[in-house]
Amino acid sequence: MQKISLGSIAEILSGLSYRRYINENGIQFKIIVQRSIKKDGQISDFEEISLKDNIKDRYFTQKNDVLMKMTYPYNVVCVKEEGLIISDRIAIIRLKKEYDPEFIAHLLTNTHIKKQLHELTGPGKMPHISLKEIKQLELKIPDLKTQKKYGELLNTINDKIIQDIRQIKYDRQLKEAILNNLWDDK
């Protein structure tokens, strides 16, 4: 297992400040904004805005990009869909070939990384981390084969968590519907 900085295994960029590119007659784009990156590696709730078409390729998602919110709670996601625009205050982490993006995405949500992030940001009202600080994050990484095994396992666990949360939501709705049924006098 090697201990290595994130900046030495990836190109780390910031997203696009897309508000400068807004154009009512432009092309409609899906944009990943802060609220799009959810806990447990979920991504949804995109902005859809018409923008100018002269946006650089680096701001569009590529398969297996790892995205990290630069504000607390620093949620992380591994992106599978290409061609989405990544907005500002989101770090784009493009890993070298010998690193598994799904494993690294899970690793970046670990308590040890959260502790490093807390130490790097220091005291403040709204914790925010810079690209320079993200590059400094120290990771413990096994060989690629082990990374892939852990990545698959952690994805399976995440899927189960998501299903469990969804089931709890449905159970709460069922409970409420049963209680509401008491109010219906037929």
PDB file of C-alpha atoms in Angstrom:
ATOM      1  CA  MET A   1       0.000   0.000   0.000  1.00  0.00           C
ATOM      2  CA  GLN A   2       1.467   3.324  -1.023  1.00  0.00           C
ATOM      3  CA  LYS A   3       0.911   6.697   0.605  1.00  0.00           C
ATOM      4  CA  ILE A   4       0.657   9.377  -2.063  1.00  0.00           C
ATOM      5  CA  SER A   5      -0.771  12.859  -2.610  1.00  0.00           C
ATOM      6  CA  LEU A   6      -3.867  13.204  -4.777  1.00  0.00           C
ATOM      7  CA  GLY A   7      -2.111  15.831  -6.899  1.00  0.00           C
ATOM      8  CA  SER A   8       0.560  13.332  -7.949  1.00  0.00           C
ATOM      9  CA  ILE A   9      -1.943  10.803  -9.341  1.00  0.00           C
ATOM     10  CA  ALA A  10      -4.428  13.136 -11.022  1.00  0.00           C
ATOM     11  CA  GLU A  11      -4.973  16.298 -12.965  1.00  0.00           C
ATOM     12  CA  ILE A  12      -7.146  18.494 -10.740  1.00  0.00           C
ATOM     13  CA  LEU A  13      -9.121  21.357 -12.276  1.00  0.00           C
ATOM     14  CA  SER A  14     -11.943  23.657 -11.268  1.00  0.00           C
ATOM     15  CA  GLY A  15     -15.317  23.794 -12.981  1.00  0.00           C
ATOM     16  CA  LEU A  16     -16.731  26.539 -15.185  1.00  0.00           C
ATOM     17  CA  SER A  17     -18.226  29.798 -13.932  1.00  0.00           C
ATOM     18  CA  TYR A  18     -21.061  29.270 -16.403  1.00  0.00           C
ATOM     19  CA  ARG A  19     -23.021  32.449 -15.615  1.00  0.00           C
ATOM     20  CA  ARG A  20     -20.676  34.342 -17.960  1.00  0.00           C
ATOM     21  CA  TYR A  21     -21.745  32.093 -20.835  1.00  0.00           C
ATOM     22  CA  ILE A  22     -25.521  32.430 -20.482  1.00  0.00           C
ATOM     23  CA  ASN A  23     -27.143  33.124 -23.854  1.00  0.00           C
ATOM     24  CA  GLU A  24     -30.910  32.781 -24.414  1.00  0.00           C
ATOM     25  CA  ASN A  25     -30.285  31.859 -28.066  1.00  0.00           C
ATOM     26  CA  GLY A  26     -27.463  29.446 -27.237  1.00  0.00           C
ATOM     27  CA  ILE A  27     -27.332  25.686 -26.846  1.00  0.00           C
ATOM     28  CA  GLN A  28     -29.162  23.956 -23.996  1.00  0.00           C
ATOM     29  CA  PHE A  29     -26.729  22.225 -21.605  1.00  0.00           C
ATOM     30  CA  LYS A  30     -27.082  20.129 -18.462  1.00  0.00           C
ATOM     31  CA  ILE A  31     -24.869  21.569 -15.751  1.00  0.00           C
ATOM     32  CA  ILE A  32     -23.628  19.815 -12.637  1.00  0.00           C
ATOM     33  CA  VAL A  33     -23.967  22.347  -9.833  1.00  0.00           C
ATOM     34  CA  GLN A  34     -23.240  22.027  -6.097  1.00  0.00           C
ATOM     35  CA  ARG A  35     -26.646  20.533  -5.272  1.00  0.00           C
ATOM     36  CA  SER A  36     -26.216  17.920  -8.028  1.00  0.00           C
ATOM     37  CA  ILE A  37     -23.574  16.025  -6.051  1.00  0.00           C
ATOM     38  CA  LYS A  38     -25.303  14.114  -3.279  1.00  0.00           C
ATOM     39  CA  LYS A  39     -24.119  11.981  -0.403  1.00  0.00           C
ATOM     40  CA  ASP A  40     -23.249   8.341  -1.143  1.00  0.00           C
ATOM     41  CA  GLY A  41     -22.016   9.050  -4.671  1.00  0.00           C
ATOM     42  CA  GLN A  42     -25.368  10.108  -6.112  1.00  0.00           C
ATOM     43  CA  ILE A  43     -25.673  12.678  -8.869  1.00  0.00           C
ATOM     44  CA  SER A  44     -28.936  14.314  -9.962  1.00  0.00           C
ATOM     45  CA  ASP A  45     -30.806  17.617 -10.022  1.00  0.00           C
ATOM     46  CA  PHE A  46     -28.915  19.340 -12.848  1.00  0.00           C
ATOM     47  CA  GLU A  47     -29.369  22.924 -14.011  1.00  0.00           C
ATOM     48  CA  GLU A  48     -30.501  23.197 -17.631  1.00  0.00           C
ATOM     49  CA  ILE A  49     -29.474  26.490 -19.205  1.00  0.00           C
ATOM     50  CA  SER A  50     -28.804  27.871 -22.684  1.00  0.00           C
ATOM     51  CA  LEU A  51     -25.168  28.874 -23.056  1.00  0.00           C
ATOM     52  CA  LYS A  52     -22.772  30.091 -25.719  1.00  0.00           C
ATOM     53  CA  ASP A  53     -21.134  27.246 -27.599  1.00  0.00           C
ATOM     54  CA  ASN A  54     -17.493  28.280 -27.094  1.00  0.00           C
ATOM     55  CA  ILE A  55     -16.962  26.325 -23.859  1.00  0.00           C
ATOM     56  CA  LYS A  56     -13.625  24.521 -23.532  1.00  0.00           C
ATOM     57  CA  ASP A  57     -13.668  20.707 -23.529  1.00  0.00           C
ATOM     58  CA  ARG A  58     -12.084  20.509 -20.071  1.00  0.00           C
ATOM     59  CA  TYR A  59     -15.369  21.716 -18.506  1.00  0.00           C
ATOM     60  CA  PHE A  60     -17.356  18.780 -19.902  1.00  0.00           C
ATOM     61  CA  THR A  61     -17.536  15.519 -18.009  1.00  0.00           C
ATOM     62  CA  GLN A  62     -15.520  12.593 -19.218  1.00  0.00           C
ATOM     63  CA  LYS A  63     -16.287   9.021 -18.251  1.00  0.00           C
ATOM     64  CA  ASN A  64     -14.815   8.255 -14.808  1.00  0.00           C
ATOM     65  CA  ASP A  65     -14.220  11.864 -13.766  1.00  0.00           C
ATOM     66  CA  VAL A  66     -14.252  12.166  -9.998  1.00  0.00           C
ATOM     67  CA  LEU A  67     -16.030  15.341  -8.893  1.00  0.00           C
ATOM     68  CA  MET A  68     -15.705  16.848  -5.430  1.00  0.00           C
ATOM     69  CA  LYS A  69     -17.665  19.719  -3.977  1.00  0.00           C
ATOM     70  CA  MET A  70     -15.205  22.347  -2.767  1.00  0.00           C
ATOM     71  CA  THR A  71     -17.533  23.390   0.051  1.00  0.00           C
ATOM     72  CA  TYR A  72     -18.634  21.424   3.073  1.00  0.00           C
ATOM     73  CA  PRO A  73     -19.678  18.560   3.210  1.00  0.00           C
ATOM     74  CA  TYR A  74     -17.248  17.883   0.305  1.00  0.00           C
ATOM     75  CA  ASN A  75     -19.454  15.238  -1.340  1.00  0.00           C
ATOM     76  CA  VAL A  76     -17.788  13.155  -4.051  1.00  0.00           C
ATOM     77  CA  VAL A  77     -19.113  11.325  -7.119  1.00  0.00           C
ATOM     78  CA  CYS A  78     -17.621   9.257  -9.936  1.00  0.00           C
ATOM     79  CA  VAL A  79     -19.290  10.370 -13.176  1.00  0.00           C
ATOM     80  CA  LYS A  80     -20.313   7.897 -15.883  1.00  0.00           C
ATOM     81  CA  GLU A  81     -22.161  10.288 -18.236  1.00  0.00           C
ATOM     82  CA  GLU A  82     -20.089  12.297 -20.675  1.00  0.00           C
ATOM     83  CA  GLY A  83     -20.875  15.786 -21.984  1.00  0.00           C
ATOM     84  CA  LEU A  84     -22.296  17.450 -18.865  1.00  0.00           C
ATOM     85  CA  ILE A  85     -20.862  20.824 -17.885  1.00  0.00           C
ATOM     86  CA  ILE A  86     -19.187  21.032 -14.486  1.00  0.00           C
ATOM     87  CA  SER A  87     -19.812  24.314 -12.681  1.00  0.00           C
ATOM     88  CA  ASP A  88     -17.499  26.287 -10.438  1.00  0.00           C
ATOM     89  CA  ARG A  89     -16.816  25.301  -6.813  1.00  0.00           C
ATOM     90  CA  ILE A  90     -16.518  21.707  -7.981  1.00  0.00           C
ATOM     91  CA  ALA A  91     -13.094  20.089  -8.348  1.00  0.00           C
ATOM     92  CA  ILE A  92     -12.605  17.887 -11.409  1.00  0.00           C
ATOM     93  CA  ILE A  93     -10.239  15.016 -10.616  1.00  0.00           C
ATOM     94  CA  ARG A  94      -8.976  13.181 -13.700  1.00  0.00           C
ATOM     95  CA  LEU A  95      -6.904  10.223 -12.562  1.00  0.00           C
ATOM     96  CA  LYS A  96      -3.965   8.589 -14.285  1.00  0.00           C
ATOM     97  CA  LYS A  97      -4.684   5.179 -15.860  1.00  0.00           C
ATOM     98  CA  GLU A  98      -3.237   3.099 -13.017  1.00  0.00           C
ATOM     99  CA  TYR A  99      -5.854   4.323 -10.509  1.00  0.00           C
ATOM    100  CA  ASP A 100      -9.480   3.199 -10.214  1.00  0.00           C
ATOM    101  CA  PRO A 101     -11.816   6.238 -10.176  1.00  0.00           C
ATOM    102  CA  GLU A 102     -14.611   4.483  -8.283  1.00  0.00           C
ATOM    103  CA  PHE A 103     -12.223   3.413  -5.516  1.00  0.00           C
ATOM    104  CA  ILE A 104     -10.700   6.906  -5.303  1.00  0.00           C
ATOM    105  CA  ALA A 105     -14.188   8.477  -5.139  1.00  0.00           C
ATOM    106  CA  HIS A 106     -15.054   6.232  -2.176  1.00  0.00           C
ATOM    107  CA  LEU A 107     -11.666   6.872  -0.576  1.00  0.00           C
ATOM    108  CA  LEU A 108     -12.241  10.644  -0.731  1.00  0.00           C
ATOM    109  CA  THR A 109     -15.348  10.239   1.458  1.00  0.00           C
ATOM    110  CA  ASN A 110     -13.400   8.433   4.198  1.00  0.00           C
ATOM    111  CA  THR A 111     -13.069   9.817   7.728  1.00  0.00           C
ATOM    112  CA  HIS A 112      -9.281  10.198   7.334  1.00  0.00           C
ATOM    113  CA  ILE A 113      -9.793  12.443   4.301  1.00  0.00           C
ATOM    114  CA  LYS A 114     -12.569  14.416   6.060  1.00  0.00           C
ATOM    115  CA  LYS A 115     -10.113  15.009   8.921  1.00  0.00           C
ATOM    116  CA  GLN A 116      -7.465  16.275   6.484  1.00  0.00           C
ATOM    117  CA  LEU A 117     -10.024  18.553   4.846  1.00  0.00           C
ATOM    118  CA  HIS A 118     -11.028  19.942   8.230  1.00  0.00           C
ATOM    119  CA  GLU A 119      -7.362  20.597   9.119  1.00  0.00           C
ATOM    120  CA  LEU A 120      -6.686  22.256   5.754  1.00  0.00           C
ATOM    121  CA  THR A 121      -9.697  24.586   5.851  1.00  0.00           C
ATOM    122  CA  GLY A 122      -9.205  25.728   9.439  1.00  0.00           C
ATOM    123  CA  PRO A 123     -11.846  27.561  11.440  1.00  0.00           C
ATOM    124  CA  GLY A 124     -14.431  29.495   9.493  1.00  0.00           C
ATOM    125  CA  LYS A 125     -18.125  30.017   8.968  1.00  0.00           C
ATOM    126  CA  MET A 126     -18.322  28.307   5.568  1.00  0.00           C
ATOM    127  CA  PRO A 127     -15.602  25.686   5.123  1.00  0.00           C
ATOM    128  CA  HIS A 128     -14.203  25.816   1.596  1.00  0.00           C
ATOM    129  CA  ILE A 129     -11.195  24.028   0.150  1.00  0.00           C
ATOM    130  CA  SER A 130      -8.961  25.191  -2.692  1.00  0.00           C
ATOM    131  CA  LEU A 131      -7.546  23.142  -5.567  1.00  0.00           C
ATOM    132  CA  LYS A 132      -4.089  23.507  -4.019  1.00  0.00           C
ATOM    133  CA  GLU A 133      -5.351  21.962  -0.788  1.00  0.00           C
ATOM    134  CA  ILE A 134      -7.160  19.149  -2.625  1.00  0.00           C
ATOM    135  CA  LYS A 135      -3.898  18.298  -4.391  1.00  0.00           C
ATOM    136  CA  GLN A 136      -2.210  17.970  -0.969  1.00  0.00           C
ATOM    137  CA  LEU A 137      -4.613  15.295   0.310  1.00  0.00           C
ATOM    138  CA  GLU A 138      -2.652  12.218   1.385  1.00  0.00           C
ATOM    139  CA  LEU A 139      -4.142   8.889   0.278  1.00  0.00           C
ATOM    140  CA  LYS A 140      -3.241   5.289   1.088  1.00  0.00           C
ATOM    141  CA  ILE A 141      -3.718   3.335  -2.116  1.00  0.00           C
ATOM    142  CA  PRO A 142      -3.338  -0.393  -2.781  1.00  0.00           C
ATOM    143  CA  ASP A 143      -2.462  -1.903  -6.167  1.00  0.00           C
ATOM    144  CA  LEU A 144      -4.917  -1.459  -9.066  1.00  0.00           C
ATOM    145  CA  LYS A 145      -6.401  -4.972  -8.798  1.00  0.00           C
ATOM    146  CA  THR A 146      -7.220  -4.402  -5.114  1.00  0.00           C
ATOM    147  CA  GLN A 147      -8.588  -0.921  -5.875  1.00  0.00           C
ATOM    148  CA  LYS A 148     -11.023  -2.417  -8.390  1.00  0.00           C
ATOM    149  CA  LYS A 149     -12.187  -5.093  -5.925  1.00  0.00           C
ATOM    150  CA  TYR A 150     -12.763  -2.497  -3.194  1.00  0.00           C
ATOM    151  CA  GLY A 151     -14.477  -0.163  -5.664  1.00  0.00           C
ATOM    152  CA  GLU A 152     -16.947  -2.871  -6.717  1.00  0.00           C
ATOM    153  CA  LEU A 153     -17.624  -3.875  -3.102  1.00  0.00           C
ATOM    154  CA  LEU A 154     -18.164  -0.278  -1.981  1.00  0.00           C
ATOM    155  CA  ASN A 155     -20.472   0.381  -4.965  1.00  0.00           C
ATOM    156  CA  THR A 156     -22.568  -2.637  -3.947  1.00  0.00           C
ATOM    157  CA  ILE A 157     -22.785  -1.359  -0.372  1.00  0.00           C
ATOM    158  CA  ASN A 158     -23.745   2.118  -1.621  1.00  0.00           C
ATOM    159  CA  ASP A 159     -26.490   0.613  -3.800  1.00  0.00           C
ATOM    160  CA  LYS A 160     -27.859  -1.238  -0.775  1.00  0.00           C
ATOM    161  CA  ILE A 161     -27.797   1.946   1.331  1.00  0.00           C
ATOM    162  CA  ILE A 162     -29.704   3.810  -1.385  1.00  0.00           C
ATOM    163  CA  GLN A 163     -32.288   1.014  -1.640  1.00  0.00           C
ATOM    164  CA  ASP A 164     -32.664   0.909   2.160  1.00  0.00           C
ATOM    165  CA  ILE A 165     -33.217   4.671   2.318  1.00  0.00           C
ATOM    166  CA  ARG A 166     -35.774   4.420  -0.494  1.00  0.00           C
ATOM    167  CA  GLN A 167     -37.577   1.591   1.363  1.00  0.00           C
ATOM    168  CA  ILE A 168     -37.696   3.646   4.568  1.00  0.00           C
ATOM    169  CA  LYS A 169     -39.199   6.548   2.617  1.00  0.00           C
ATOM    170  CA  TYR A 170     -41.888   4.263   1.138  1.00  0.00           C
ATOM    171  CA  ASP A 171     -42.629   2.767   4.569  1.00  0.00           C
ATOM    172  CA  ARG A 172     -43.081   6.245   6.051  1.00  0.00           C
ATOM    173  CA  GLN A 173     -45.433   7.178   3.205  1.00  0.00           C
ATOM    174  CA  LEU A 174     -47.403   3.956   3.763  1.00  0.00           C
ATOM    175  CA  LYS A 175     -47.682   4.699   7.465  1.00  0.00           C
ATOM    176  CA  GLU A 176     -48.903   8.213   6.735  1.00  0.00           C
ATOM    177  CA  ALA A 177     -51.424   6.929   4.173  1.00  0.00           C
ATOM    178  CA  ILE A 178     -52.827   4.433   6.695  1.00  0.00           C
ATOM    179  CA  LEU A 179     -53.201   7.153   9.326  1.00  0.00           C
ATOM    180  CA  ASN A 180     -54.736   9.541   6.786  1.00  0.00           C
ATOM    181  CA  ASN A 181     -57.227   6.820   5.863  1.00  0.00           C
ATOM    182  CA  LEU A 182     -58.597   7.048   9.420  1.00  0.00           C
ATOM    183  CA  TRP A 183     -59.749  10.598   8.656  1.00  0.00           C
ATOM    184  CA  ASP A 184     -61.773   9.509   5.639  1.00  0.00           C
ATOM    185  CA  ASP A 185     -65.323   8.892   6.830  1.00  0.00           C
ATOM    186  CA  LYS A 186     -67.086   6.682   4.318  1.00  0.00           C
TER     187      LYS A 186
END
